Short mmCIF file of C-alpha atoms in Angstrom, two decimals:
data_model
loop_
_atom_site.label_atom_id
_atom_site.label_comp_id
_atom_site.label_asym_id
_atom_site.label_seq_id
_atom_site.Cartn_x
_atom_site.Cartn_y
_atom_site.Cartn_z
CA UNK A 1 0.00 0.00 0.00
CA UNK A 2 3.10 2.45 0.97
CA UNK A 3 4.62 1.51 -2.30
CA UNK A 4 1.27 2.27 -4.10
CA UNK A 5 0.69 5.54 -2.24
CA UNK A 6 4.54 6.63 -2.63
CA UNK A 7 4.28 5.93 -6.72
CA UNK A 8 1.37 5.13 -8.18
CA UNK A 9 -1.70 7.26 -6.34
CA UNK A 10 -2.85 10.15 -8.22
CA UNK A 11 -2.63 8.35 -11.30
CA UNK A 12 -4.21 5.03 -10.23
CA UNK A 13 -6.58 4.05 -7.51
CA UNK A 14 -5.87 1.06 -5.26
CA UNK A 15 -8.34 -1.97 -5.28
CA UNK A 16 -7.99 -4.41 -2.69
CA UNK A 17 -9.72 -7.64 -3.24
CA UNK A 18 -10.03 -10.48 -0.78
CA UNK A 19 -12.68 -12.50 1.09
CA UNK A 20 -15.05 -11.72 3.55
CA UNK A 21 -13.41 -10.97 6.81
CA UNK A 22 -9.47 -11.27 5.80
CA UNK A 23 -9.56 -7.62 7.38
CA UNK A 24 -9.39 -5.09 4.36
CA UNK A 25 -11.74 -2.53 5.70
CA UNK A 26 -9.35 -2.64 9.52
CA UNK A 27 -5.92 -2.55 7.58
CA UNK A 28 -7.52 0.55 4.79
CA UNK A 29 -8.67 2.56 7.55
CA UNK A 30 -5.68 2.56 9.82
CA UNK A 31 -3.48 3.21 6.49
CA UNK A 32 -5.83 5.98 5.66
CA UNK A 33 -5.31 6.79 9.38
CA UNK A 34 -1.44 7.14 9.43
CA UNK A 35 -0.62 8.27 5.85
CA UNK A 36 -3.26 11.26 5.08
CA UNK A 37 -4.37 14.41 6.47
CA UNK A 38 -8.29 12.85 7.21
CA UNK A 39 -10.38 10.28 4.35
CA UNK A 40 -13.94 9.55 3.61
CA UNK A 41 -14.66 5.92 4.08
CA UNK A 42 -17.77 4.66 1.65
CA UNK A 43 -19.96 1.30 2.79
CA UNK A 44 -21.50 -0.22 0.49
CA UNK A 45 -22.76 -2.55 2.07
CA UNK A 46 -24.45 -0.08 4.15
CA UNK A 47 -24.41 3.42 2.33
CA UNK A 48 -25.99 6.08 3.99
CA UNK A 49 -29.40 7.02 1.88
CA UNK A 50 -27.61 10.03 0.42
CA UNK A 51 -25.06 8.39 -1.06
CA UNK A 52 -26.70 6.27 -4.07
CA UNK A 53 -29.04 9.30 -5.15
CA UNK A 54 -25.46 11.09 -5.20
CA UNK A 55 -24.07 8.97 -7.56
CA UNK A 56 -26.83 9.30 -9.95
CA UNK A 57 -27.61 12.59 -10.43
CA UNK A 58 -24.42 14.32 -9.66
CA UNK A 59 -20.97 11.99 -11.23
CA UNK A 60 -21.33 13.69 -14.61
CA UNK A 61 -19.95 16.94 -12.73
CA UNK A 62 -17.38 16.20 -10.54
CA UNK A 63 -17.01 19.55 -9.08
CA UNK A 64 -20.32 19.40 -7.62
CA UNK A 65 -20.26 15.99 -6.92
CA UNK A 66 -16.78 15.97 -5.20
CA UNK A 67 -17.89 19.36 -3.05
CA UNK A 68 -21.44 17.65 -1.45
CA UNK A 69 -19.85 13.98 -1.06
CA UNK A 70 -17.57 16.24 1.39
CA UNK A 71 -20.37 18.25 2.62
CA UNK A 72 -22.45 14.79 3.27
CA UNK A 73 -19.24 13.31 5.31
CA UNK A 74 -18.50 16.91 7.12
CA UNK A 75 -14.57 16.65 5.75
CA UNK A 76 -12.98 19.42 4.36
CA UNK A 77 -11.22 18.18 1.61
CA UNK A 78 -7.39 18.69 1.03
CA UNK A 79 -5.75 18.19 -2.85
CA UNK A 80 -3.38 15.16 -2.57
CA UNK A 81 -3.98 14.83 1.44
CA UNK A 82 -7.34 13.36 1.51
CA UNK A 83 -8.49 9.50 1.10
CA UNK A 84 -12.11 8.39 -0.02
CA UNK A 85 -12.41 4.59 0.39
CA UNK A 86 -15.08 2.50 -1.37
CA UNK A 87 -15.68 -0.52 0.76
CA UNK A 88 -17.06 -3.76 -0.74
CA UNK A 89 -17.55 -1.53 -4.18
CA UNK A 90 -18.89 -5.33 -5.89
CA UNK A 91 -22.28 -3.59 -4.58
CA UNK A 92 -22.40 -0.73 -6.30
CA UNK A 93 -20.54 -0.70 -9.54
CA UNK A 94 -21.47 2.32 -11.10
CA UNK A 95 -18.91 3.72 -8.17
CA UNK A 96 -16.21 1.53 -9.24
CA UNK A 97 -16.95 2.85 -13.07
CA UNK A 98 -16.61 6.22 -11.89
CA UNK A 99 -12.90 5.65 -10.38
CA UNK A 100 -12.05 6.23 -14.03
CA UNK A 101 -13.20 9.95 -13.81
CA UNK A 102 -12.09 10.81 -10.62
CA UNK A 103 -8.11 9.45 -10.86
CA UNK A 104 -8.12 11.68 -13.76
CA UNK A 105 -9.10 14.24 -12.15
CA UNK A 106 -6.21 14.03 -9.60
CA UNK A 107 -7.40 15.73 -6.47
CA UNK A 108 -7.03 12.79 -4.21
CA UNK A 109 -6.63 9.43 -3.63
CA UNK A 110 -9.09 6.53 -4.37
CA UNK A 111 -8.75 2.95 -2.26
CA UNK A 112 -11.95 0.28 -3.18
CA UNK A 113 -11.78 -2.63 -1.44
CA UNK A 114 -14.34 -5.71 -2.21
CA UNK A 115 -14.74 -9.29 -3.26
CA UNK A 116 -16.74 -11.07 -6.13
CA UNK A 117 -15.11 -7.98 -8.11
CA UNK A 118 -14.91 -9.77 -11.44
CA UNK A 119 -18.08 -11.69 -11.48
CA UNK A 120 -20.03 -11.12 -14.02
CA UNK A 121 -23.06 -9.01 -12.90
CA UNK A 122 -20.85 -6.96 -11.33
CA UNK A 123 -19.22 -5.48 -14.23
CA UNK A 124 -21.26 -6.46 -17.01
CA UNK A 125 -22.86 -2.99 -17.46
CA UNK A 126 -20.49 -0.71 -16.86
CA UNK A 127 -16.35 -0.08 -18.09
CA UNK A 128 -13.54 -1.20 -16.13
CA UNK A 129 -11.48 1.35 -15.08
CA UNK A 130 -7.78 0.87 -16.44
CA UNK A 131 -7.20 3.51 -13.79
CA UNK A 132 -6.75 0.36 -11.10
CA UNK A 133 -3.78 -0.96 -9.44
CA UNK A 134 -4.74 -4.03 -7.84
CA UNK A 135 -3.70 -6.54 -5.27
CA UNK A 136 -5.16 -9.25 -3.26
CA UNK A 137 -4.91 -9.82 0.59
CA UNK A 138 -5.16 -12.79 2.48
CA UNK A 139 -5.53 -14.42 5.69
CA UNK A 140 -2.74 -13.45 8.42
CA UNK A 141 0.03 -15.39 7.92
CA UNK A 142 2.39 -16.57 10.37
CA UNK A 143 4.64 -13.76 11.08
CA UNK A 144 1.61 -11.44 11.13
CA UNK A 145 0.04 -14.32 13.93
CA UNK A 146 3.20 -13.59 15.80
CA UNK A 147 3.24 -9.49 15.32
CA UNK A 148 -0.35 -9.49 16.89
CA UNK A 149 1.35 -11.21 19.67
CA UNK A 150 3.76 -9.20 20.24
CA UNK A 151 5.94 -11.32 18.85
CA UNK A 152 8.41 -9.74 15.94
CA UNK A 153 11.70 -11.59 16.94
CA UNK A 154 10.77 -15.36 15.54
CA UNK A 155 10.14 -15.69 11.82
CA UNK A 156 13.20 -13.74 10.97
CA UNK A 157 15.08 -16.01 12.81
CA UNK A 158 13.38 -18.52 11.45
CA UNK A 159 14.11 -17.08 7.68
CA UNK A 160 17.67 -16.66 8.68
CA UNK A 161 18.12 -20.47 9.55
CA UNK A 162 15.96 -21.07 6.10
CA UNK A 163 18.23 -18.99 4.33
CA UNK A 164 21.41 -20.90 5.49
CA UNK A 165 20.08 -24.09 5.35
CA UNK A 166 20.85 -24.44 9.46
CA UNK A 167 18.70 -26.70 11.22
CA UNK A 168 16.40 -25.16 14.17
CA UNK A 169 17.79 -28.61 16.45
CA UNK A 170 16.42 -27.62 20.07
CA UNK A 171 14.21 -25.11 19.09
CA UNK A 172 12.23 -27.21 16.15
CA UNK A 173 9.96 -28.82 18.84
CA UNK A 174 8.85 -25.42 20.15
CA UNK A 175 8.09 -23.61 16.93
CA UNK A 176 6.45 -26.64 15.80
CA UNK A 177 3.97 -26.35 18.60
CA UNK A 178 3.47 -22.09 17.79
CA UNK A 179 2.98 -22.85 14.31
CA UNK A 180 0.65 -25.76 14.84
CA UNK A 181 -1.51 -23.37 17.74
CA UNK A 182 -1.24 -21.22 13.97
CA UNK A 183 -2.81 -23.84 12.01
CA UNK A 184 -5.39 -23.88 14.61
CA UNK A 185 -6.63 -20.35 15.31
CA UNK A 186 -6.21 -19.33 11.58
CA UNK A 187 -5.24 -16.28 9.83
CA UNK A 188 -8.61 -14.70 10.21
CA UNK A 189 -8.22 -10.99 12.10
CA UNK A 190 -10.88 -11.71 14.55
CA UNK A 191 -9.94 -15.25 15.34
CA UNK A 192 -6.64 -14.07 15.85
CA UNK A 193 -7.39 -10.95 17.99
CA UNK A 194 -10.11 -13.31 20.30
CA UNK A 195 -6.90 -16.17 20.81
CA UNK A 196 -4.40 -13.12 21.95
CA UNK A 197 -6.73 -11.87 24.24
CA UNK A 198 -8.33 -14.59 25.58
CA UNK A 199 -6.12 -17.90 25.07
CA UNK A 200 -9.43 -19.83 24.80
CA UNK A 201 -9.70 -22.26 22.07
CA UNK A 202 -13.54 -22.06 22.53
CA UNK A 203 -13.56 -18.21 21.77
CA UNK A 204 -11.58 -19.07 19.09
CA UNK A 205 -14.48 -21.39 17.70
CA UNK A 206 -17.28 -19.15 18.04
CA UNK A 207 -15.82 -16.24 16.12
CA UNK A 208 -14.68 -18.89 12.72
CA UNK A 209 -17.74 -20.82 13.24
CA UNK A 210 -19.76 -17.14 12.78
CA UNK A 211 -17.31 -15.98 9.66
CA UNK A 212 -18.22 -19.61 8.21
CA UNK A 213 -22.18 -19.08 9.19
CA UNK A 214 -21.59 -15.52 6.89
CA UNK A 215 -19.86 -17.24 4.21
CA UNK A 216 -22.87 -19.74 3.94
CA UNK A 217 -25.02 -17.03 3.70
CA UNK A 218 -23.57 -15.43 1.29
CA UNK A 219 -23.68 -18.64 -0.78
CA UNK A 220 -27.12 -18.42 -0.32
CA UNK A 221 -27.38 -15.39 -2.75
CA UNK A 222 -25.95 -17.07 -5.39
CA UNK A 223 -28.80 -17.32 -8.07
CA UNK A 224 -30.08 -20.02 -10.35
CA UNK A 225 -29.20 -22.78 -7.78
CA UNK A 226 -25.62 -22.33 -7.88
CA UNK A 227 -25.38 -21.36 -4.41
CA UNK A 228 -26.88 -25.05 -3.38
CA UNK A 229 -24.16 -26.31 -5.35
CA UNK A 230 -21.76 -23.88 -3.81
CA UNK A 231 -22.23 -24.77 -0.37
CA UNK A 232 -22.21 -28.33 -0.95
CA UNK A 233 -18.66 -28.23 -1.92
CA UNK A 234 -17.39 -26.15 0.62
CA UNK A 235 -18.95 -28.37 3.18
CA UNK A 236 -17.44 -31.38 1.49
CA UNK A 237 -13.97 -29.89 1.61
CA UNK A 238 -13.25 -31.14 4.64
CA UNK A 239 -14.17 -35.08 2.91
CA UNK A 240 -12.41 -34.60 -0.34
CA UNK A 241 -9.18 -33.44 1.56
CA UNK A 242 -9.00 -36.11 3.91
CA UNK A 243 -8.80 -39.04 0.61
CA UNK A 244 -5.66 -39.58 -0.51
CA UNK A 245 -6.40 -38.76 -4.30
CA UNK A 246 -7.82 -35.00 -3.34
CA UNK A 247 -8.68 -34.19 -6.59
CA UNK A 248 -12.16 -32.44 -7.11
CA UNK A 249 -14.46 -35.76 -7.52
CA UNK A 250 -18.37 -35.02 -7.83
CA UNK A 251 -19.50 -37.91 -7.11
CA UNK A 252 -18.12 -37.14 -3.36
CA UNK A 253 -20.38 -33.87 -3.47
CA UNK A 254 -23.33 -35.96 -5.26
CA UNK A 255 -23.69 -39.26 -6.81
CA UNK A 256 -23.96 -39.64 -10.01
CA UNK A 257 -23.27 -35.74 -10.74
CA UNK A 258 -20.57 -34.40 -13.16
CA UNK A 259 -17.78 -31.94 -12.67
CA UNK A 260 -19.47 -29.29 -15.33
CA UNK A 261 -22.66 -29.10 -13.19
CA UNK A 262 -19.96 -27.50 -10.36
CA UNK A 263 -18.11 -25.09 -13.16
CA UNK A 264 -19.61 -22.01 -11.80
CA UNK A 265 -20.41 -22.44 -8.22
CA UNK A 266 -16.37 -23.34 -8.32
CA UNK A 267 -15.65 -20.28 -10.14
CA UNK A 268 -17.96 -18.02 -7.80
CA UNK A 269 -15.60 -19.94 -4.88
CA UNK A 270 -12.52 -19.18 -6.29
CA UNK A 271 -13.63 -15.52 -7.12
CA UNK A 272 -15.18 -15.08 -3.77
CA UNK A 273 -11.18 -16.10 -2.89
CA UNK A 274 -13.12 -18.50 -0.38
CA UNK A 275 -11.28 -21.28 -2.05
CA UNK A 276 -7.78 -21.83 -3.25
CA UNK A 277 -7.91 -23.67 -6.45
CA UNK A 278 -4.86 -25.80 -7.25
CA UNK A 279 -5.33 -27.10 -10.97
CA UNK A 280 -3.52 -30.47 -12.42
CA UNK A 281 -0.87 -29.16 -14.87
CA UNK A 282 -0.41 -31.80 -17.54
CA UNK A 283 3.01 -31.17 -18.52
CA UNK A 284 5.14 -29.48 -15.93
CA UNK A 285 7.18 -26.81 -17.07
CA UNK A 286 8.40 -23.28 -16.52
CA UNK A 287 5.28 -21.89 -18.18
CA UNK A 288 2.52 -23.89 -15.70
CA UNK A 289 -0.55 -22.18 -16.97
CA UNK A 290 -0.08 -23.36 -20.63
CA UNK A 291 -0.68 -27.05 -19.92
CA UNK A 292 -3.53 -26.28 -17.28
CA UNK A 293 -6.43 -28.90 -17.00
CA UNK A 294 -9.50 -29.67 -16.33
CA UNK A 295 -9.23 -31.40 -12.92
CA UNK A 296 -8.12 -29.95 -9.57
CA UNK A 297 -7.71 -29.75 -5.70
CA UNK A 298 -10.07 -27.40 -3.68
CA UNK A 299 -8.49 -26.30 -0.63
CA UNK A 300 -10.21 -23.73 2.03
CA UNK A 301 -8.37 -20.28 2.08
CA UNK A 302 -7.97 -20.48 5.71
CA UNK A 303 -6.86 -23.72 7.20
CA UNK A 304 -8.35 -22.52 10.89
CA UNK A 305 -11.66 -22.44 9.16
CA UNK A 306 -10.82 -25.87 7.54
CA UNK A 307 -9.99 -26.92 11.42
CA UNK A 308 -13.52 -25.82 12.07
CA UNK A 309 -15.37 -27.07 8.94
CA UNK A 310 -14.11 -30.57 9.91
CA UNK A 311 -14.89 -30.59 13.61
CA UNK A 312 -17.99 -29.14 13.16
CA UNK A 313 -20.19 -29.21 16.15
CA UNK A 314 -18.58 -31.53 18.02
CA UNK A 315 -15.82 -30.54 21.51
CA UNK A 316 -12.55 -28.79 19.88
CA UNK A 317 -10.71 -28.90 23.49
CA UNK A 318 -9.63 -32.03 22.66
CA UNK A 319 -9.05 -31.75 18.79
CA UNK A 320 -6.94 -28.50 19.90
CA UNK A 321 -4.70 -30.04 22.22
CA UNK A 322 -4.30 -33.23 20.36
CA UNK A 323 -2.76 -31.47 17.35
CA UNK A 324 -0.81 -28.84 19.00
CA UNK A 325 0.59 -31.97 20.65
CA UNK A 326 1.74 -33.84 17.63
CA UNK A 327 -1.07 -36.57 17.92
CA UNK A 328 -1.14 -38.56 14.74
CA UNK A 329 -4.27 -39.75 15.20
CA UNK A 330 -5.73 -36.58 14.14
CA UNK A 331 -5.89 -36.77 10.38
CA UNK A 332 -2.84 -33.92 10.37
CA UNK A 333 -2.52 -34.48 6.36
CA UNK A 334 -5.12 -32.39 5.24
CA UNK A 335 -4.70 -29.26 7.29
CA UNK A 336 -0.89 -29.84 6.57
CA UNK A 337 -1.31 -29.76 2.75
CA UNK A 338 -4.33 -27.33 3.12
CA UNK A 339 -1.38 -24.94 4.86
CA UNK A 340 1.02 -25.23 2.74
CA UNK A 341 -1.67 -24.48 0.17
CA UNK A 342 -2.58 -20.94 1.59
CA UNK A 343 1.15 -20.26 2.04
CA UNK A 344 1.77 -20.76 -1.45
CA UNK A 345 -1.26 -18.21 -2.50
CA UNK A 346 -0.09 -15.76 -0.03
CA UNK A 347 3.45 -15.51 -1.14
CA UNK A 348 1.54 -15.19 -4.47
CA UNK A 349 1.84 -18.32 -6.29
CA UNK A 350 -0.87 -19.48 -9.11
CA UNK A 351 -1.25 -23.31 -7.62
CA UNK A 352 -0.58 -26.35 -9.53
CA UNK A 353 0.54 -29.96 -9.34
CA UNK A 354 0.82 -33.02 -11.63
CA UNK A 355 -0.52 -36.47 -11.62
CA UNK A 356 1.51 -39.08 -13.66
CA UNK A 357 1.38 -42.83 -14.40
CA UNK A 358 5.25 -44.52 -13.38
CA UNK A 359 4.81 -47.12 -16.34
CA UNK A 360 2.84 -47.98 -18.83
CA UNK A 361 1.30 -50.61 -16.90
CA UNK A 362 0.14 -48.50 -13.93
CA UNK A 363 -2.90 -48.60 -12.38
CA UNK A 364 -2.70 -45.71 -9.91
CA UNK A 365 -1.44 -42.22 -10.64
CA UNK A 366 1.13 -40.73 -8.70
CA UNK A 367 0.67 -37.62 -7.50
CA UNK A 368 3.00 -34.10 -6.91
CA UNK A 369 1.34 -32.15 -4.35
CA UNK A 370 2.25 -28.70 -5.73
CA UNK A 371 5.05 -27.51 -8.22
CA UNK A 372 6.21 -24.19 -8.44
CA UNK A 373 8.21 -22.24 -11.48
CA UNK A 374 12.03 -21.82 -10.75
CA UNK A 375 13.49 -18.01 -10.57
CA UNK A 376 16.20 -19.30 -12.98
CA UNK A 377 13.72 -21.44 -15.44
CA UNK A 378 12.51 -24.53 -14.55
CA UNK A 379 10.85 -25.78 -11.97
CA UNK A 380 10.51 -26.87 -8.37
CA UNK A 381 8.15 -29.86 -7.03
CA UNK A 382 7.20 -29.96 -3.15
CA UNK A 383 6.36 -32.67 -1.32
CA UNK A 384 3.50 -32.67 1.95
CA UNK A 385 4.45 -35.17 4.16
CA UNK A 386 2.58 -35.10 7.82
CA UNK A 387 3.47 -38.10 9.54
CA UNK A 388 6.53 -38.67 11.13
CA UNK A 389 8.59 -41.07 8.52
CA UNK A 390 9.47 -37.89 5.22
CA UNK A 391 11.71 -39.87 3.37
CA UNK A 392 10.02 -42.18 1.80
CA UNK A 393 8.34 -40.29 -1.23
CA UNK A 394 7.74 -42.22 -4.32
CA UNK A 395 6.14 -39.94 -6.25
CA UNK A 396 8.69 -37.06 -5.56
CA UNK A 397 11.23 -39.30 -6.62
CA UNK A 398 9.62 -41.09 -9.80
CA UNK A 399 8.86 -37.01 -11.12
CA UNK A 400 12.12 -35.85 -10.37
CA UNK A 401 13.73 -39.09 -12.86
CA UNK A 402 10.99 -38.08 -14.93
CA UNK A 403 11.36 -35.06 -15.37
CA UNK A 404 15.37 -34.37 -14.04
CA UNK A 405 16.41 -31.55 -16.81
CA UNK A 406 13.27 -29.22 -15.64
CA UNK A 407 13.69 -29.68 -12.14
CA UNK A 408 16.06 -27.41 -10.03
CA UNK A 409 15.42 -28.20 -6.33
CA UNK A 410 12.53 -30.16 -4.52
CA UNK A 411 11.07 -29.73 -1.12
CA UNK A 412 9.77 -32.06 1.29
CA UNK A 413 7.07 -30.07 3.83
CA UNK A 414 7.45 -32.17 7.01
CA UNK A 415 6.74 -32.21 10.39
CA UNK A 416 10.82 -32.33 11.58
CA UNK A 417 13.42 -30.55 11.21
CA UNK A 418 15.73 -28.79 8.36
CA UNK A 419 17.95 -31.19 6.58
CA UNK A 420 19.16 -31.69 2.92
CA UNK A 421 19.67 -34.94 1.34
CA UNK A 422 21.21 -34.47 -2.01
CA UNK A 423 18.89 -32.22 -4.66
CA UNK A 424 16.01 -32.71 -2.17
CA UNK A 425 15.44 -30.00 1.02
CA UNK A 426 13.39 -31.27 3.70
CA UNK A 427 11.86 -28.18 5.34
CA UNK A 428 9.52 -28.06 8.23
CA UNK A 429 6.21 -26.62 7.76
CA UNK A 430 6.82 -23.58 9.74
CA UNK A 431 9.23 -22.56 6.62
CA UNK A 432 7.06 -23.35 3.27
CA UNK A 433 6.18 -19.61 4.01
CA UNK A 434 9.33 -18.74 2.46
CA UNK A 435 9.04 -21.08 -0.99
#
């Protein structure tokens, strides 16, 4: 946002897209806070009656419009000092239209924050500004877990060690059990605030189980029965993630159904960034989205609200303190690949993997988990491994002879410690933030 403010405002506006509850109205309003002189912030969700009747009769003449929208908000309005914010502009896109106008006109400074921004009856009858810088946000990630703790000392030593290739050795057990307590809570602001304050894992609960009660509802909008289908599959993620083959299967959702009956309640999923789509890549090369297919993996974009889509109603107490633990009875893999998934997305990956057959005679693909495009050309396949025993990885290994002039380094996500074997870098899970 600095870097937007510092060289691109007054020529482009700043739209911030992300899901429900990631926190982009908080982190716009404390920015507009500590960079500018005062702002107008814009709900659109929840405009006050003015504000709609403003927009239609007055946007052909900015002067006037510009002079009663600060009347209406009681700001006096400084050139280059002041910041008007439309929040959740999906609702109202004749405002988003209008950010054309108004960065040309260069007074001040535009931020619109929303989600859904692309679909298509949100933009299908008016012109997308080109006036737009855009970027996404998502779910706290684990150094921003640790700031809100007061915490700002332990991911760059953890990137340090990462960077070195140095093993954590008496300290791996204990940032294994933060990050896990991580996995847990989630990245979501108010989950995160409610565990700080209160250390109570049943706090925690009730505030994802309420942002997963407004996500259902807002499923519920979707028209033409799409949002049935919607919330089907996001209560099945939880199912398809715990099989080992987690590739999208709709017979899991419904039997007998087909995967083009879910095209668009999947695309609404991954627009409403609710999801994190990982598609199968068919042949695996620098250039990932050329050979993009059909099938893929549907992870949650929040792997706390994964924790509490798959518990569900019954006691987390003992969930909680079984996985911060290490138990391996709790089915660790999912919300291990699911969180390596949202790491990936965050450091802002496009996700892929690749299913292959060893030999011709084959009955059983094997499976990459994710593969990412080398810096240098190339690329780099990562391995999810939850249990306890890493180095054993088949798949990793038959792709890597497979495919040994593309590949420049793999990863193996584990639950242990650093260590390098060869090509292959086992890193625990605490450092696939940094891939």
């Amino acid at each position: 946002m600095l870097e937007w403010k510092r060289g691109w405002s007054g020529r482009y506006a700043l739209l911030i897209e992300g899901a429900r509850r990631v926190g982009k109205t908080t982190i716009v309003k404390e920015f507009a806070a500590r960079e500018y002189e005062n702002s107008i912030y814009i709900d659109f969700n929840n405009p006050p009656e003015q504000i709609i009747p403003l927009f239609e009769h007055n946007s052909g003449n900015l002067d006037r419009f510009l002079s009663y929208l600060g009347a209406l908000y009681k700001v006096e309005m400084h050139e280059r000092r002041t910041l008007i914010i439309f929040d959740e502009v999906q609702n109202y896109p004749k405002a988003r239209a209008l950010i054309k106008y108004l960065v040309e006109d260069g007074r001040y400074d535009y931020i619109e924050t929303g989600s859904l921004i692309s679909l298509r009856k949100n933009v299908e009858n008016i012109t997308i500004p080109s006036e737009e810088m855009r970027i996404e946000m998502y779910p706290m990630d684990f150094e921003e877990f640790c700031w809100a703790g007061g915490d700002e000392t332990t991911v760059p030593f953890i990137r340090k060690h990462f960077e070195e290739m140095v093993p954590l050795a008496p300290l791996h057990g204990e940032m294994m059990e933060r990050y896990r307590t991580y996995m847990l809570v989630g990245g979501m602001p108010q989950a995160v605030a409610e565990y700080w304050n209160t250390k109570d894992f049943s706090n925690v609960e009730k505030v994802k189980r309420q942002i997963l009660a407004l996500y259902r509802e807002d499923m519920g909008k979707i028209p033409v029965g799409n949002g049935t289908k919607a919330r089907m599959i996001f209560d099945h993620i939880p199912s398809m993630l715990s099989f080992h083959r987690k590739t999208f299967s709709p017979s899991r959702v419904k039997k007998g159904s087909k995967r083009n009956a879910y095209a668009d309640s999947v695309s609404w999923l991954e627009e409403a960034k609710i999801c994190n789509i990982c598609y199968v890549c068919a042949d695996p090369d620098t250039m990932l989205n050329l050979t993009r297919g059909d099938e893929f993996k549907c992870y949650l974009l929040d792997t706390g609200l994964l924790v509490t889509l798959e518990i569900e109603e019954r006691s987390s107490s003992g969930i909680y303190s079984s996985f911060i633990g290490g138990d391996l009875s709790i089915n660790s893999g999912m919300f291990f690949e699911n969180m390596v998934a949202q790491e990936l997305r965050c450091s802002g990956h496009n996700l892929f993997y690749h299913e292959f057959y060893p030999s011709p005679c084959s009955k059983k693909p094997y499976e990459v988990d994710f593969i990412l495009p080398a810096d240098s050309g190339g690329i780099v396949p990562i391995e999810v491994k939850s249990g306890r025993i890493s180095a054993r990885h088949a798949s990793l290994d038959a792709f890597v002879s497979k495919y040994q002039e593309r590949v420049r380094r793999s990863y193996v996500v584990h639950s242990r410690d650093l260590r390098v074997d060869g090509d292959i870098v086992y890193i625990p899970i605490y450092m696939s933030m940094f891939l």
